[in-house]
Coordinates of C-alpha atoms in Angstrom, one line a residue:
X1 CA 71.8 178.3 126.5
X2 CA 68.8 180.3 125.6
X3 CA 65.7 178.2 124.8
X4 CA 64.7 180.5 121.8
X5 CA 67.8 179.4 119.8
X6 CA 66.8 177.1 116.9
X7 CA 67.8 173.5 117.0
X8 CA 70.3 173.0 114.0
X9 CA 69.5 169.4 113.5
X10 CA 65.8 170.2 113.4
X11 CA 66.6 173.1 110.7
X12 CA 68.5 170.7 108.6
X13 CA 65.8 168.2 108.8
X14 CA 63.2 170.8 108.1
X15 CA 65.2 172.1 104.8
X16 CA 65.7 168.4 103.6
X17 CA 62.1 167.4 104.0
X18 CA 61.1 170.2 101.6
X19 CA 63.1 168.4 98.9
X20 CA 61.4 166.0 96.8
X21 CA 62.4 162.3 97.7
X22 CA 64.1 160.2 95.1
X23 CA 61.7 157.5 93.8
X24 CA 63.0 154.0 94.3
X25 CA 62.1 151.2 91.8
X26 CA 59.4 148.9 92.9
X27 CA 60.0 144.9 93.1
X28 CA 57.8 142.7 91.1
X29 CA 55.7 139.9 92.7
X30 CA 58.6 137.3 92.8
X31 CA 60.8 140.0 94.9
X32 CA 63.6 139.6 92.5
X33 CA 62.9 141.6 89.3
X34 CA 61.9 145.0 89.0
X35 CA 58.2 146.1 88.0
X36 CA 58.7 148.3 85.3
X37 CA 55.2 149.7 84.9
X38 CA 54.9 150.5 88.7
X39 CA 58.4 151.9 89.0
X40 CA 57.9 154.1 85.9
X41 CA 54.6 155.5 87.4
X42 CA 56.4 156.1 90.8
X43 CA 59.0 158.0 88.8
X44 CA 56.6 160.0 86.9
X45 CA 54.8 160.8 90.4
X46 CA 57.9 162.6 91.4
X47 CA 57.6 165.6 89.0
X48 CA 61.1 167.2 89.8
X49 CA 63.0 164.0 89.3
X50 CA 61.0 163.3 86.0
X51 CA 61.5 166.5 84.5
X52 CA 65.1 166.7 85.7
X53 CA 65.9 163.2 84.1
X54 CA 64.1 163.7 80.8
X55 CA 65.8 167.2 80.5
X56 CA 69.3 166.0 81.4
X57 CA 69.2 162.8 79.3
X58 CA 67.7 164.7 76.2
X59 CA 70.4 167.2 76.4
X60 CA 73.1 164.7 75.7
X61 CA 71.0 163.7 72.7
X62 CA 70.8 167.3 71.4
X63 CA 74.5 167.8 72.1
X64 CA 75.3 164.7 70.1
X65 CA 73.2 165.9 67.2
X66 CA 75.1 169.3 67.2
X67 CA 78.5 167.5 67.4
X68 CA 77.5 165.3 64.4
X69 CA 76.7 168.3 62.3
X70 CA 80.1 169.8 62.6
X71 CA 81.7 166.7 60.8
X72 CA 80.9 166.4 57.3
X73 CA 81.8 162.8 57.1
X74 CA 79.7 161.8 60.0
X75 CA 77.6 159.3 58.3
X76 CA 80.6 157.9 56.5
X77 CA 82.2 157.3 59.9
X78 CA 79.4 155.5 61.3
X79 CA 79.1 153.3 58.0
X80 CA 83.0 152.6 58.2
X81 CA 82.8 151.7 62.1
X82 CA 79.8 149.3 61.2
X83 CA 81.9 147.7 58.4
X84 CA 85.0 147.3 60.6
X85 CA 82.8 145.6 63.4
X86 CA 80.9 143.4 60.8
X87 CA 84.5 142.3 59.5
X88 CA 85.9 141.6 63.1
X89 CA 83.0 139.8 64.2
X90 CA 83.0 137.6 61.3
X91 CA 86.4 136.7 61.9
X92 CA 86.3 137.2 65.6
X93 CA 88.1 133.7 66.5
X94 CA 91.0 134.8 64.3
X95 CA 91.3 138.1 66.0
X96 CA 90.9 136.9 69.5
X97 CA 93.8 134.4 69.0
X98 CA 95.9 137.4 67.6
X99 CA 95.0 139.4 70.4
X100 CA 95.9 136.8 72.9
X101 CA 99.2 136.1 71.3
X102 CA 100.3 139.7 71.3
X103 CA 99.1 140.4 74.9
X104 CA 101.1 137.4 76.2
X105 CA 104.1 138.7 74.0
X106 CA 103.8 142.0 75.8
X107 CA 104.0 140.2 79.3
X108 CA 100.1 140.2 80.1
X109 CA 98.6 137.0 81.5
X110 CA 95.2 136.2 79.5
X111 CA 92.3 134.3 80.9
X112 CA 89.1 133.1 79.3
X113 CA 85.8 133.1 81.0
X114 CA 82.7 131.6 79.6
X115 CA 80.2 133.5 81.8
X116 CA 79.8 135.9 84.4
X117 CA 80.4 133.4 87.2
X118 CA 83.7 132.2 85.7
X119 CA 84.8 135.8 85.4
X120 CA 84.4 136.4 89.1
X121 CA 86.1 133.0 90.0
X122 CA 89.1 133.8 87.9
X123 CA 89.5 137.2 89.5
X124 CA 89.1 135.8 92.8
X125 CA 91.9 133.4 92.1
X126 CA 94.0 136.2 91.0
X127 CA 93.3 138.2 94.2
X128 CA 93.8 135.1 96.4
X129 CA 97.4 134.6 95.0
X130 CA 98.3 138.2 95.8
X131 CA 96.6 138.4 99.1
X132 CA 94.2 141.1 97.9
X133 CA 91.9 142.6 100.4
X134 CA 90.9 146.0 98.8
X135 CA 90.4 146.9 95.1
X136 CA 89.7 150.1 93.2
X137 CA 87.9 149.8 90.0
X138 CA 87.1 152.1 87.0
X139 CA 83.4 152.1 85.7
X140 CA 82.7 148.7 83.7
X141 CA 79.3 147.7 82.4
X142 CA 80.8 144.3 81.9
X143 CA 81.5 143.8 85.5
X144 CA 78.0 145.0 86.4
X145 CA 76.9 142.4 83.9
X146 CA 78.8 139.7 85.8
X147 CA 77.7 140.9 89.2
X148 CA 81.2 141.3 90.1
X149 CA 81.0 143.7 93.0
X150 CA 78.2 141.8 94.7
X151 CA 80.6 138.6 94.5
X152 CA 83.4 140.3 95.9
X153 CA 81.3 141.7 98.7
X154 CA 80.2 138.2 99.5
X155 CA 83.7 137.1 100.0
X156 CA 85.0 140.0 102.0
X157 CA 87.0 141.8 99.4
X158 CA 86.4 145.6 99.5
X159 CA 85.7 147.1 96.0
X160 CA 85.9 151.1 95.8
X161 CA 84.4 152.6 92.6
X162 CA 86.7 155.5 91.4
X163 CA 84.2 156.9 88.8
X164 CA 82.2 159.5 90.6
X165 CA 78.9 158.3 89.2
X166 CA 79.5 154.7 90.1
X167 CA 80.9 155.7 93.5
X168 CA 77.5 157.6 94.1
X169 CA 75.6 154.5 93.0
X170 CA 77.8 152.2 95.2
X171 CA 77.3 154.3 98.3
X172 CA 73.5 154.4 97.8
X173 CA 73.3 150.5 97.2
X174 CA 71.8 151.0 93.7
X175 CA 72.9 149.8 90.3
X176 CA 73.8 152.3 87.5
X177 CA 70.6 153.5 85.8
X178 CA 72.5 154.6 82.5
X179 CA 75.7 153.2 80.9
X180 CA 77.5 156.4 80.5
X181 CA 76.1 158.6 83.6
X182 CA 75.1 156.0 86.3
X183 CA 73.4 158.2 88.5
X184 CA 71.7 160.4 86.0
X185 CA 68.1 159.8 87.6
X186 CA 69.4 161.5 90.8
X187 CA 69.2 165.2 91.5
X188 CA 72.0 167.0 93.5
X189 CA 69.8 167.2 96.5
X190 CA 69.8 163.4 96.5
X191 CA 73.5 163.1 96.3
X192 CA 73.8 165.9 99.0
X193 CA 71.6 163.9 101.2
X194 CA 73.6 160.6 100.5
X195 CA 77.0 161.9 101.1
X196 CA 75.9 163.7 104.4
X197 CA 74.9 160.1 105.4
X198 CA 77.8 158.5 104.2
X199 CA 80.7 160.8 104.3
X200 CA 79.5 163.5 106.8
X201 CA 79.4 166.2 104.3
X202 CA 76.8 169.2 104.5
X203 CA 73.2 167.8 103.6
X204 CA 72.3 171.3 102.5
X205 CA 75.1 172.0 100.2
X206 CA 74.4 170.7 96.8
X207 CA 77.0 172.5 94.9
X208 CA 78.6 170.0 92.3
X209 CA 82.0 171.2 93.2
X210 CA 81.6 170.9 96.8
X211 CA 80.2 167.3 96.5
X212 CA 82.8 166.2 94.2
X213 CA 85.6 167.6 96.5
X214 CA 83.8 165.9 99.5
X215 CA 83.7 162.5 97.7
X216 CA 87.4 163.0 96.4
X217 CA 88.6 163.6 100.1
X218 CA 86.9 160.6 101.2
X219 CA 88.1 158.3 98.5
X220 CA 91.5 159.2 97.8
X221 CA 93.1 157.5 101.0
X222 CA 91.2 154.2 99.8
X223 CA 92.8 154.7 96.3
X224 CA 96.3 154.9 97.7
X225 CA 95.9 152.2 99.9
X226 CA 94.4 149.6 97.5
X227 CA 96.0 146.2 96.9
X228 CA 94.6 145.9 93.1
X229 CA 93.2 147.8 90.5
X230 CA 90.5 147.0 87.7
X231 CA 89.4 148.4 84.5
X232 CA 87.1 147.5 81.7
X233 CA 87.9 148.3 78.0
X234 CA 86.1 150.5 75.5
X235 CA 88.3 148.7 72.8
X236 CA 90.9 145.9 72.4
X237 CA 93.2 146.0 69.6
X238 CA 94.1 142.6 68.0
X239 CA 97.2 144.0 66.3
X240 CA 99.0 145.0 69.4
X241 CA 97.3 143.1 72.1
X242 CA 96.7 146.4 74.0
X243 CA 93.4 148.1 75.0
X244 CA 91.9 151.3 75.4
X245 CA 89.8 152.9 78.4
X246 CA 87.9 156.2 77.8
X247 CA 87.0 158.2 80.9
X248 CA 86.4 161.9 81.7
X249 CA 87.7 161.6 85.4
X250 CA 91.0 159.9 85.0
X251 CA 89.7 157.0 87.1
X252 CA 91.0 154.2 84.8
X253 CA 94.5 155.8 85.0
X254 CA 94.1 155.6 88.8
X255 CA 92.9 152.0 88.9
X256 CA 95.6 150.7 86.5
X257 CA 98.7 152.6 87.7
X258 CA 98.3 153.1 91.6
X259 CA 98.4 149.5 92.5
X260 CA 101.0 147.2 91.2
X261 CA 98.3 144.7 90.0
X262 CA 96.0 145.5 87.2
X263 CA 93.1 143.2 86.1
X264 CA 91.1 144.2 83.0
X265 CA 87.8 142.6 82.1
X266 CA 87.2 142.7 78.5
X267 CA 84.0 141.4 76.5
X268 CA 85.2 139.4 73.4
X269 CA 83.0 141.7 71.0
X270 CA 85.3 144.9 72.1
X271 CA 87.9 143.9 69.6
X272 CA 89.2 145.9 66.6
X273 CA 91.9 144.6 64.2
X274 CA 94.2 147.6 64.0
X275 CA 95.4 150.6 65.9
X276 CA 94.3 152.7 63.0
X277 CA 90.8 151.6 63.4
X278 CA 90.8 153.4 66.7
X279 CA 90.7 156.8 64.8
X280 CA 87.2 156.0 63.6
X281 CA 85.7 154.8 66.9
X282 CA 87.3 157.3 69.0
X283 CA 85.8 160.2 66.9
X284 CA 82.4 158.4 67.3
X285 CA 82.4 157.5 71.0
X286 CA 82.2 160.6 73.1
X287 CA 80.3 162.7 70.6
X288 CA 77.5 160.2 70.5
X289 CA 77.7 159.8 74.2
X290 CA 77.9 163.1 75.8
X291 CA 78.2 165.4 72.7
X292 CA 81.8 166.2 73.3
X293 CA 84.5 165.8 70.6
X294 CA 86.7 163.5 72.8
X295 CA 87.0 162.0 76.4
X296 CA 89.3 164.0 78.5
X297 CA 91.2 160.8 79.1
X298 CA 91.7 158.2 76.2
X299 CA 94.2 155.9 78.0
X300 CA 96.0 153.0 75.9
X301 CA 97.2 150.0 78.0
X302 CA 99.7 147.6 76.4
X303 CA 101.9 146.1 79.0
X304 CA 102.4 145.9 82.8
X305 CA 103.9 148.9 84.4
X306 CA 107.4 148.6 85.5
X307 CA 107.5 146.2 88.5
X308 CA 103.8 145.4 87.9
X309 CA 101.6 142.7 86.9
X310 CA 98.6 142.7 84.4
X311 CA 95.9 140.2 83.8
X312 CA 93.1 140.3 81.1
X313 CA 90.0 138.4 81.3
X314 CA 88.3 137.8 78.0
X315 CA 84.4 137.3 78.8
X316 CA 82.0 135.5 76.6
X317 CA 78.8 135.4 78.7
X318 CA 76.5 134.7 75.8
X319 CA 78.2 136.6 73.3
X320 CA 79.1 133.6 71.1
X321 CA 75.5 132.6 71.3
X322 CA 74.4 136.0 70.2
X323 CA 76.8 135.9 67.4
X324 CA 75.1 132.9 65.7
X325 CA 71.6 134.6 65.8
X326 CA 70.9 135.9 62.4
X327 CA 68.5 138.5 63.7
X328 CA 70.5 139.8 66.6
X329 CA 74.2 139.3 65.9
X330 CA 74.7 142.8 64.8
X331 CA 74.0 144.1 68.3
X332 CA 77.4 143.1 69.1
X333 CA 78.5 146.1 67.2
X334 CA 77.4 148.4 70.0
X335 CA 80.1 150.8 71.4
X336 CA 78.2 151.5 74.6
X337 CA 77.6 155.3 73.8
X338 CA 74.1 155.3 75.4
X339 CA 72.7 157.4 72.4
X340 CA 69.8 155.2 72.2
X341 CA 68.9 155.4 75.9
X342 CA 69.1 159.3 75.5
X343 CA 66.7 159.0 72.5
X344 CA 64.2 156.6 73.9
X345 CA 61.0 158.6 75.3
X346 CA 60.2 155.6 77.6
X347 CA 63.6 155.6 79.2
X348 CA 63.8 159.4 79.5
X349 CA 60.6 159.5 81.5
X350 CA 60.8 156.3 83.5
X351 CA 64.1 156.8 85.3
X352 CA 66.2 154.2 84.0
X353 CA 66.1 152.0 87.1
X354 CA 62.7 150.8 86.3
X355 CA 64.3 148.5 83.8
X356 CA 65.9 146.6 86.5

């Protein structure tokens, strides 16, 4: 071999070295929490990432505003949604009992968890009964709140995120930085480097279609072999005992339907009284989140699939306490659209993960 030929590995390393490294959050003095000020400063000192994050997040906000202006009754919809939530939260005990009764009548097993630790124990018991070793799950901020994936890792049960953004963060060992687009702080070059390390893809190919395909090829076998699937819920309907999951990738449908066992983790504040209420919230959710008229998949789950088994875990984890707080109970109306994050100038410039 000619000594004049360039070393391919050195060439890749050279190209990769010219890309700005992804800034990582800085730990506080106690080693547990994140130092927001220092982390934000580090993010701002990475100008390519800071500009990309600000631009992408603000773009979602501007798209939201454009969509809002296409609906003459937009503010009336927001007010109606608020009124429905006020009514539901004021009568939450009644609607929770109604939801439980109807879900059980549909053949669903219903469990109650006082906090995140109890949620994790309940799901663990379900998995033990079924000999579950591998789980596919859709994106769920409630499960993040409960530390679910870390708990499962500690007991040797493999969790595979089926949402592309959550899978990116899982492979990188990071928490989500945004409740709708978990890796929005990353650039495509960051994902290309990560996938090269974890999946063996080309580190210099940061084409979005190529990266999504590489992740799909690596993850689909894990999905097909999973013992159980998990989803969250965007809304739960007291009238029917069913629930709705909104995604743009269909990952909830995969998690709910490929394995025979489906476990759904649902915060008690996600309830609405009737199916017809969904027409209000579905019109608001994706427009507010991404500036799109509707999510690609709005999936309704009401009973186990034929030959399957479904469990719902209703989680409190401080929500009842919040409901009794005069100044803060209205925060339980939140539909997790992320528009507030997309608006906040501090969040847009500090990279999200600086909040810990």
